[in-house]
CSV table of N, CA and C in Angstrom, one decimal:
chain,number,residue,atom,x,y,z
V,1,MET,N,-20.5,169.3,4.6
V,1,MET,CA,-21.2,168.0,4.8
V,1,MET,C,-22.4,168.0,3.9
V,2,ASP,N,-22.3,167.1,3.0
V,2,ASP,CA,-23.4,166.9,2.0
V,2,ASP,C,-24.6,166.0,2.6
V,3,GLU,N,-24.2,165.0,3.4
V,3,GLU,CA,-25.2,164.1,3.9
V,3,GLU,C,-26.3,164.8,4.7
V,4,ILE,N,-27.5,164.4,4.4
V,4,ILE,CA,-28.7,165.0,5.1
V,4,ILE,C,-29.3,163.8,5.9
V,5,GLN,N,-29.5,164.1,7.2
V,5,GLN,CA,-30.2,163.2,8.1
V,5,GLN,C,-31.6,163.7,8.4
V,6,ILE,N,-32.6,162.9,8.5
V,6,ILE,CA,-34.0,163.3,8.8
V,6,ILE,C,-34.5,162.4,9.9
V,7,TYR,N,-35.2,163.0,10.9
V,7,TYR,CA,-35.9,162.2,11.9
V,7,TYR,C,-37.3,162.7,11.8
V,8,THR,N,-38.2,161.7,11.3
V,8,THR,CA,-39.6,162.0,11.2
V,8,THR,C,-40.3,161.2,12.3
V,9,THR,N,-41.1,162.0,13.0
V,9,THR,CA,-41.9,161.3,14.1
V,9,THR,C,-43.4,161.5,13.8
V,10,PHE,N,-44.1,160.3,13.9
V,10,PHE,CA,-45.5,160.3,13.8
V,10,PHE,C,-46.0,160.1,15.3
V,11,PRO,N,-46.5,161.2,15.9
V,11,PRO,CA,-46.6,161.3,17.3
V,11,PRO,C,-47.8,160.7,18.0
V,12,ASN,N,-48.8,160.3,17.2
V,12,ASN,CA,-50.0,159.9,17.9
V,12,ASN,C,-50.8,158.9,17.0
V,13,ILE,N,-50.4,157.7,17.0
V,13,ILE,CA,-51.1,156.7,16.2
V,13,ILE,C,-52.2,156.0,17.0
V,14,PRO,N,-53.4,156.3,16.6
V,14,PRO,CA,-54.5,155.6,17.4
V,14,PRO,C,-54.5,154.1,17.1
V,15,PRO,N,-54.9,153.3,18.1
V,15,PRO,CA,-54.8,151.8,17.9
V,15,PRO,C,-55.6,151.4,16.6
V,16,GLU,N,-56.7,152.0,16.3
V,16,GLU,CA,-57.4,151.6,15.1
V,16,GLU,C,-56.7,151.9,13.8
V,17,ASN,N,-55.7,152.7,13.8
V,17,ASN,CA,-54.9,153.1,12.6
V,17,ASN,C,-53.6,152.3,12.5
V,18,LEU,N,-53.2,151.6,13.5
V,18,LEU,CA,-51.9,151.0,13.6
V,18,LEU,C,-51.6,150.0,12.4
V,19,GLU,N,-52.5,149.1,12.1
V,19,GLU,CA,-52.3,148.1,11.1
V,19,GLU,C,-52.1,148.8,9.7
V,20,ASN,N,-53.0,149.7,9.4
V,20,ASN,CA,-52.9,150.4,8.1
V,20,ASN,C,-51.6,151.3,8.1
V,21,PHE,N,-51.2,151.9,9.2
V,21,PHE,CA,-49.9,152.6,9.2
V,21,PHE,C,-48.8,151.7,8.9
V,22,LYS,N,-48.7,150.5,9.5
V,22,LYS,CA,-47.7,149.5,9.3
V,22,LYS,C,-47.6,149.1,7.8
V,23,LYS,N,-48.7,148.9,7.2
V,23,LYS,CA,-48.8,148.6,5.8
V,23,LYS,C,-48.1,149.7,4.9
V,24,LEU,N,-48.4,150.9,5.2
V,24,LEU,CA,-47.8,152.0,4.5
V,24,LEU,C,-46.3,152.1,4.7
V,25,VAL,N,-45.9,151.8,6.0
V,25,VAL,CA,-44.4,151.8,6.3
V,25,VAL,C,-43.8,150.7,5.4
V,26,SER,N,-44.3,149.5,5.4
V,26,SER,CA,-43.8,148.4,4.6
V,26,SER,C,-43.7,148.8,3.1
V,27,GLN,N,-44.7,149.5,2.6
V,27,GLN,CA,-44.6,150.0,1.2
V,27,GLN,C,-43.5,151.0,1.0
V,28,ALA,N,-43.4,151.9,1.9
V,28,ALA,CA,-42.3,152.9,1.8
V,28,ALA,C,-40.9,152.3,1.8
V,29,VAL,N,-40.7,151.3,2.7
V,29,VAL,CA,-39.4,150.6,2.8
V,29,VAL,C,-39.2,149.8,1.5
V,30,ALA,N,-40.2,149.2,1.0
V,30,ALA,CA,-40.0,148.4,-0.3
V,30,ALA,C,-39.6,149.3,-1.4
V,31,ILE,N,-40.2,150.5,-1.5
V,31,ILE,CA,-39.8,151.4,-2.6
V,31,ILE,C,-38.4,151.9,-2.5
V,32,THR,N,-37.8,152.0,-1.3
V,32,THR,CA,-36.5,152.5,-1.2
V,32,THR,C,-35.4,151.4,-1.0
V,33,LYS,N,-35.8,150.1,-1.1
V,33,LYS,CA,-34.9,149.0,-0.8
V,33,LYS,C,-33.6,149.1,-1.7
V,34,ASP,N,-33.7,149.4,-2.9
V,34,ASP,CA,-32.6,149.4,-3.8
V,34,ASP,C,-32.0,150.7,-4.1
V,35,ASP,N,-32.3,151.7,-3.3
V,35,ASP,CA,-31.9,153.1,-3.5
V,35,ASP,C,-30.5,153.3,-2.9
V,36,ASP,N,-29.5,153.4,-3.7
V,36,ASP,CA,-28.1,153.5,-3.2
V,36,ASP,C,-27.9,154.9,-2.6
V,37,GLU,N,-28.7,155.9,-2.9
V,37,GLU,CA,-28.5,157.2,-2.3
V,37,GLU,C,-29.2,157.4,-1.0
V,38,THR,N,-30.0,156.4,-0.6
V,38,THR,CA,-30.6,156.4,0.7
V,38,THR,C,-29.7,155.6,1.6
V,39,LEU,N,-29.0,156.2,2.5
V,39,LEU,CA,-28.0,155.5,3.3
V,39,LEU,C,-28.6,154.7,4.5
V,40,ARG,N,-29.7,155.3,5.0
V,40,ARG,CA,-30.5,154.6,6.1
V,40,ARG,C,-31.9,155.0,5.9
V,41,TYR,N,-32.8,154.0,6.2
V,41,TYR,CA,-34.2,154.3,6.2
V,41,TYR,C,-34.9,153.2,7.1
V,42,ASP,N,-35.2,153.6,8.3
V,42,ASP,CA,-35.7,152.7,9.3
V,42,ASP,C,-37.0,153.3,9.9
V,43,TYR,N,-37.8,152.5,10.6
V,43,TYR,CA,-38.9,152.9,11.4
V,43,TYR,C,-38.9,152.2,12.7
V,44,PHE,N,-39.1,152.9,13.8
V,44,PHE,CA,-39.1,152.4,15.1
V,44,PHE,C,-40.5,152.7,15.8
V,45,LEU,N,-41.1,151.7,16.4
V,45,LEU,CA,-42.4,151.9,17.0
V,45,LEU,C,-42.3,151.8,18.5
V,46,SER,N,-42.9,152.7,19.2
V,46,SER,CA,-42.9,152.7,20.7
V,46,SER,C,-43.5,151.4,21.2
V,47,ASP,N,-43.2,151.2,22.5
V,47,ASP,CA,-43.7,149.9,23.1
V,47,ASP,C,-45.2,149.8,23.0
V,48,ASN,N,-45.9,150.9,23.2
V,48,ASN,CA,-47.4,150.8,23.2
V,48,ASN,C,-48.0,151.0,21.8
V,49,GLY,N,-47.1,151.2,20.8
V,49,GLY,CA,-47.6,151.3,19.4
V,49,GLY,C,-48.3,152.6,19.0
V,50,THR,N,-48.1,153.6,19.8
V,50,THR,CA,-48.7,154.9,19.5
V,50,THR,C,-47.8,156.0,18.9
V,51,LYS,N,-46.6,155.7,18.8
V,51,LYS,CA,-45.6,156.7,18.3
V,51,LYS,C,-44.6,155.9,17.4
V,52,CYS,N,-44.2,156.6,16.3
V,52,CYS,CA,-43.2,156.0,15.4
V,52,CYS,C,-42.2,157.0,15.0
V,53,VAL,N,-40.9,156.6,15.1
V,53,VAL,CA,-39.8,157.5,14.7
V,53,VAL,C,-39.1,156.9,13.5
V,54,SER,N,-38.9,157.7,12.5
V,54,SER,CA,-38.2,157.2,11.3
V,54,SER,C,-36.9,158.0,11.0
V,55,PRO,N,-35.7,157.5,11.5
V,55,PRO,CA,-34.5,158.1,11.1
V,55,PRO,C,-34.1,157.7,9.7
V,56,HIS,N,-33.7,158.6,8.9
V,56,HIS,CA,-33.1,158.2,7.6
V,56,HIS,C,-32.1,159.2,7.2
V,57,ALA,N,-31.2,158.7,6.3
V,57,ALA,CA,-30.0,159.5,5.9
V,57,ALA,C,-29.9,159.4,4.4
V,58,HIS,N,-29.5,160.5,3.7
V,58,HIS,CA,-29.4,160.5,2.3
V,58,HIS,C,-28.0,161.2,1.9
V,59,VAL,N,-27.5,160.8,0.8
V,59,VAL,CA,-26.1,161.3,0.4
V,59,VAL,C,-26.1,162.8,0.3
V,60,ASN,N,-27.2,163.4,-0.1
V,60,ASN,CA,-27.3,164.9,-0.2
V,60,ASN,C,-28.7,165.3,-0.3
V,61,SER,N,-28.9,166.6,-0.5
V,61,SER,CA,-30.3,167.2,-0.6
V,61,SER,C,-31.0,166.6,-1.8
V,62,GLU,N,-30.3,166.5,-2.9
V,62,GLU,CA,-30.9,166.0,-4.1
V,62,GLU,C,-31.4,164.6,-4.0
V,63,ALA,N,-30.7,163.8,-3.2
V,63,ALA,CA,-31.1,162.4,-3.0
V,63,ALA,C,-32.3,162.4,-2.1
V,64,LEU,N,-32.4,163.3,-1.1
V,64,LEU,CA,-33.6,163.3,-0.3
V,64,LEU,C,-34.8,163.8,-1.1
V,65,LEU,N,-34.6,164.7,-2.0
V,65,LEU,CA,-35.7,165.2,-2.9
V,65,LEU,C,-36.2,164.0,-3.8
V,66,ALA,N,-35.3,163.2,-4.3
V,66,ALA,CA,-35.6,162.1,-5.1
V,66,ALA,C,-36.4,161.1,-4.3
V,67,HIS,N,-36.0,160.9,-3.0
V,67,HIS,CA,-36.7,159.9,-2.1
V,67,HIS,C,-38.1,160.4,-1.9
V,68,ILE,N,-38.3,161.7,-1.6
V,68,ILE,CA,-39.6,162.3,-1.4
V,68,ILE,C,-40.5,162.0,-2.6
V,69,GLY,N,-39.9,162.2,-3.8
V,69,GLY,CA,-40.6,161.9,-5.0
V,69,GLY,C,-41.1,160.5,-5.1
V,70,LYS,N,-40.3,159.5,-4.6
V,70,LYS,CA,-40.7,158.1,-4.7
V,70,LYS,C,-41.8,157.7,-3.7
V,71,VAL,N,-41.7,158.2,-2.4
V,71,VAL,CA,-42.6,157.8,-1.4
V,71,VAL,C,-43.6,158.9,-1.0
V,72,GLY,N,-43.6,160.0,-1.8
V,72,GLY,CA,-44.5,161.1,-1.4
V,72,GLY,C,-45.9,160.8,-1.4
V,73,GLU,N,-46.4,159.9,-2.2
V,73,GLU,CA,-47.9,159.6,-2.2
V,73,GLU,C,-48.3,158.9,-1.0
V,74,LEU,N,-47.3,158.3,-0.3
V,74,LEU,CA,-47.6,157.5,1.0
V,74,LEU,C,-47.6,158.5,2.2
V,75,LEU,N,-46.9,159.6,2.1
V,75,LEU,CA,-46.6,160.4,3.2
V,75,LEU,C,-47.9,161.1,3.8
V,76,GLY,N,-48.8,161.5,2.9
V,76,GLY,CA,-50.0,162.1,3.4
V,76,GLY,C,-50.9,161.2,4.2
V,77,PRO,N,-51.1,160.0,3.7
V,77,PRO,CA,-51.9,159.0,4.5
V,77,PRO,C,-51.1,158.6,5.8
V,78,MET,N,-49.8,158.6,5.8
V,78,MET,CA,-49.1,158.2,7.0
V,78,MET,C,-49.2,159.3,8.0
V,79,VAL,N,-49.2,160.6,7.6
V,79,VAL,CA,-49.4,161.7,8.5
V,79,VAL,C,-50.7,161.6,9.1
V,80,GLU,N,-51.7,161.4,8.3
V,80,GLU,CA,-53.1,161.3,8.8
V,80,GLU,C,-53.3,160.1,9.8
V,81,LEU,N,-52.8,159.0,9.4
V,81,LEU,CA,-52.9,157.8,10.3
V,81,LEU,C,-52.0,158.0,11.6
V,82,GLY,N,-50.9,158.7,11.5
V,82,GLY,CA,-50.0,158.8,12.6
V,82,GLY,C,-50.2,160.0,13.5
V,83,GLY,N,-51.3,160.7,13.3
V,83,GLY,CA,-51.6,161.8,14.2
V,83,GLY,C,-50.8,163.0,14.0
V,84,GLY,N,-50.3,163.3,12.7
V,84,GLY,CA,-49.5,164.4,12.4
V,84,GLY,C,-48.1,164.0,12.2
V,85,VAL,N,-47.2,164.9,12.0
V,85,VAL,CA,-45.8,164.6,11.8
V,85,VAL,C,-44.9,165.7,12.4
V,86,GLU,N,-43.8,165.3,12.9
V,86,GLU,CA,-42.7,166.3,13.4
V,86,GLU,C,-41.5,165.9,12.6
V,87,VAL,N,-40.8,166.9,12.1
V,87,VAL,CA,-39.6,166.6,11.2
V,87,VAL,C,-38.4,167.4,11.7
V,88,VAL,N,-37.3,166.7,11.9
V,88,VAL,CA,-36.0,167.3,12.2
V,88,VAL,C,-35.1,167.0,11.1
V,89,VAL,N,-34.4,168.0,10.6
V,89,VAL,CA,-33.4,167.9,9.6
V,89,VAL,C,-32.0,168.2,10.2
V,90,LEU,N,-31.1,167.3,10.0
V,90,LEU,CA,-29.7,167.5,10.4
V,90,LEU,C,-28.8,167.6,9.2
V,91,GLY,N,-28.0,168.7,9.1
V,91,GLY,CA,-27.2,168.9,7.9
V,91,GLY,C,-27.4,170.3,7.3
V,92,ASP,N,-26.9,170.4,6.1
V,92,ASP,CA,-27.0,171.7,5.4
V,92,ASP,C,-27.9,171.5,4.2
V,93,PRO,N,-29.2,171.6,4.4
V,93,PRO,CA,-30.1,171.3,3.2
V,93,PRO,C,-30.1,172.4,2.2
V,94,SER,N,-30.3,172.0,1.0
V,94,SER,CA,-30.3,173.0,-0.1
V,94,SER,C,-31.6,173.9,0.0
V,95,ALA,N,-31.6,175.0,-0.7
V,95,ALA,CA,-32.8,175.9,-0.7
V,95,ALA,C,-33.9,175.1,-1.3
V,96,GLU,N,-33.7,174.3,-2.3
V,96,GLU,CA,-34.8,173.5,-3.0
V,96,GLU,C,-35.4,172.5,-2.0
V,97,LEU,N,-34.6,171.9,-1.2
V,97,LEU,CA,-35.1,171.0,-0.2
V,97,LEU,C,-35.9,171.7,0.9
V,98,LEU,N,-35.4,172.8,1.3
V,98,LEU,CA,-36.2,173.6,2.3
V,98,LEU,C,-37.5,174.1,1.8
V,99,GLU,N,-37.5,174.5,0.5
V,99,GLU,CA,-38.8,174.9,-0.1
V,99,GLU,C,-39.7,173.7,-0.2
V,100,ALA,N,-39.2,172.6,-0.7
V,100,ALA,CA,-40.1,171.4,-0.9
V,100,ALA,C,-40.7,170.9,0.4
V,101,THR,N,-40.0,171.1,1.5
V,101,THR,CA,-40.5,170.6,2.8
V,101,THR,C,-41.0,171.7,3.8
V,102,ALA,N,-41.2,172.8,3.2
V,102,ALA,CA,-41.7,174.0,4.1
V,102,ALA,C,-43.0,173.7,4.8
V,103,ALA,N,-43.9,173.0,4.2
V,103,ALA,CA,-45.2,172.7,4.8
V,103,ALA,C,-45.0,171.9,6.1
V,104,PHE,N,-43.9,171.1,6.2
V,104,PHE,CA,-43.7,170.3,7.4
V,104,PHE,C,-43.2,171.1,8.6
V,105,GLU,N,-42.8,172.4,8.3
V,105,GLU,CA,-42.2,173.2,9.4
V,105,GLU,C,-41.1,172.5,10.1
V,106,ALA,N,-40.2,171.9,9.4
V,106,ALA,CA,-39.1,171.2,10.0
V,106,ALA,C,-38.2,172.0,10.8
V,107,THR,N,-37.7,171.5,11.9
V,107,THR,CA,-36.6,172.1,12.7
V,107,THR,C,-35.3,171.7,12.0
V,108,VAL,N,-34.5,172.6,11.6
V,108,VAL,CA,-33.2,172.3,10.9
V,108,VAL,C,-32.0,172.7,11.8
V,109,TYR,N,-31.1,171.7,11.9
V,109,TYR,CA,-29.9,171.9,12.7
V,109,TYR,C,-28.7,171.8,11.7
V,110,ALA,N,-28.0,172.9,11.5
V,110,ALA,CA,-26.9,172.9,10.6
V,110,ALA,C,-25.7,172.2,11.2
V,111,HIS,N,-24.9,171.5,10.4
V,111,HIS,CA,-23.8,170.8,10.9
V,111,HIS,C,-22.8,171.8,11.5
V,112,LEU,N,-22.3,171.5,12.7
V,112,LEU,CA,-21.4,172.4,13.4
V,112,LEU,C,-20.0,171.8,13.4
V,113,ASP,N,-19.9,170.5,13.8
V,113,ASP,CA,-18.5,169.9,13.8
V,113,ASP,C,-18.8,168.4,14.1
V,114,GLY,N,-17.8,167.6,13.7
V,114,GLY,CA,-17.9,166.2,14.0
V,114,GLY,C,-17.0,165.4,13.1
V,115,LYS,N,-17.0,164.1,13.3
V,115,LYS,CA,-16.2,163.2,12.6
V,115,LYS,C,-16.9,162.7,11.4
């Protein structure tokens, strides 16, 4: 399985940071709008606006690395405004991807079986 899925959670968005966080989300989505190797890129906000989950999927590890290169400058401010970040990786990421994302201490789940 080449496809890599990521679930990025910003766990604690203070009310005073929400509008700036939303602006960064809009910028990140605009950057990836025409990227054919990004299969999914969404953001979901909790009812009370304090938590955001971003599921996204990429055709392979290289595509995710390219995506990180495009939106990377926004990620630091998003982590700061979002009260940190929790990352879950689904799939079989390349060694390069694991190295590039090591600072996020992602939880990785290798593909076991499925359709």
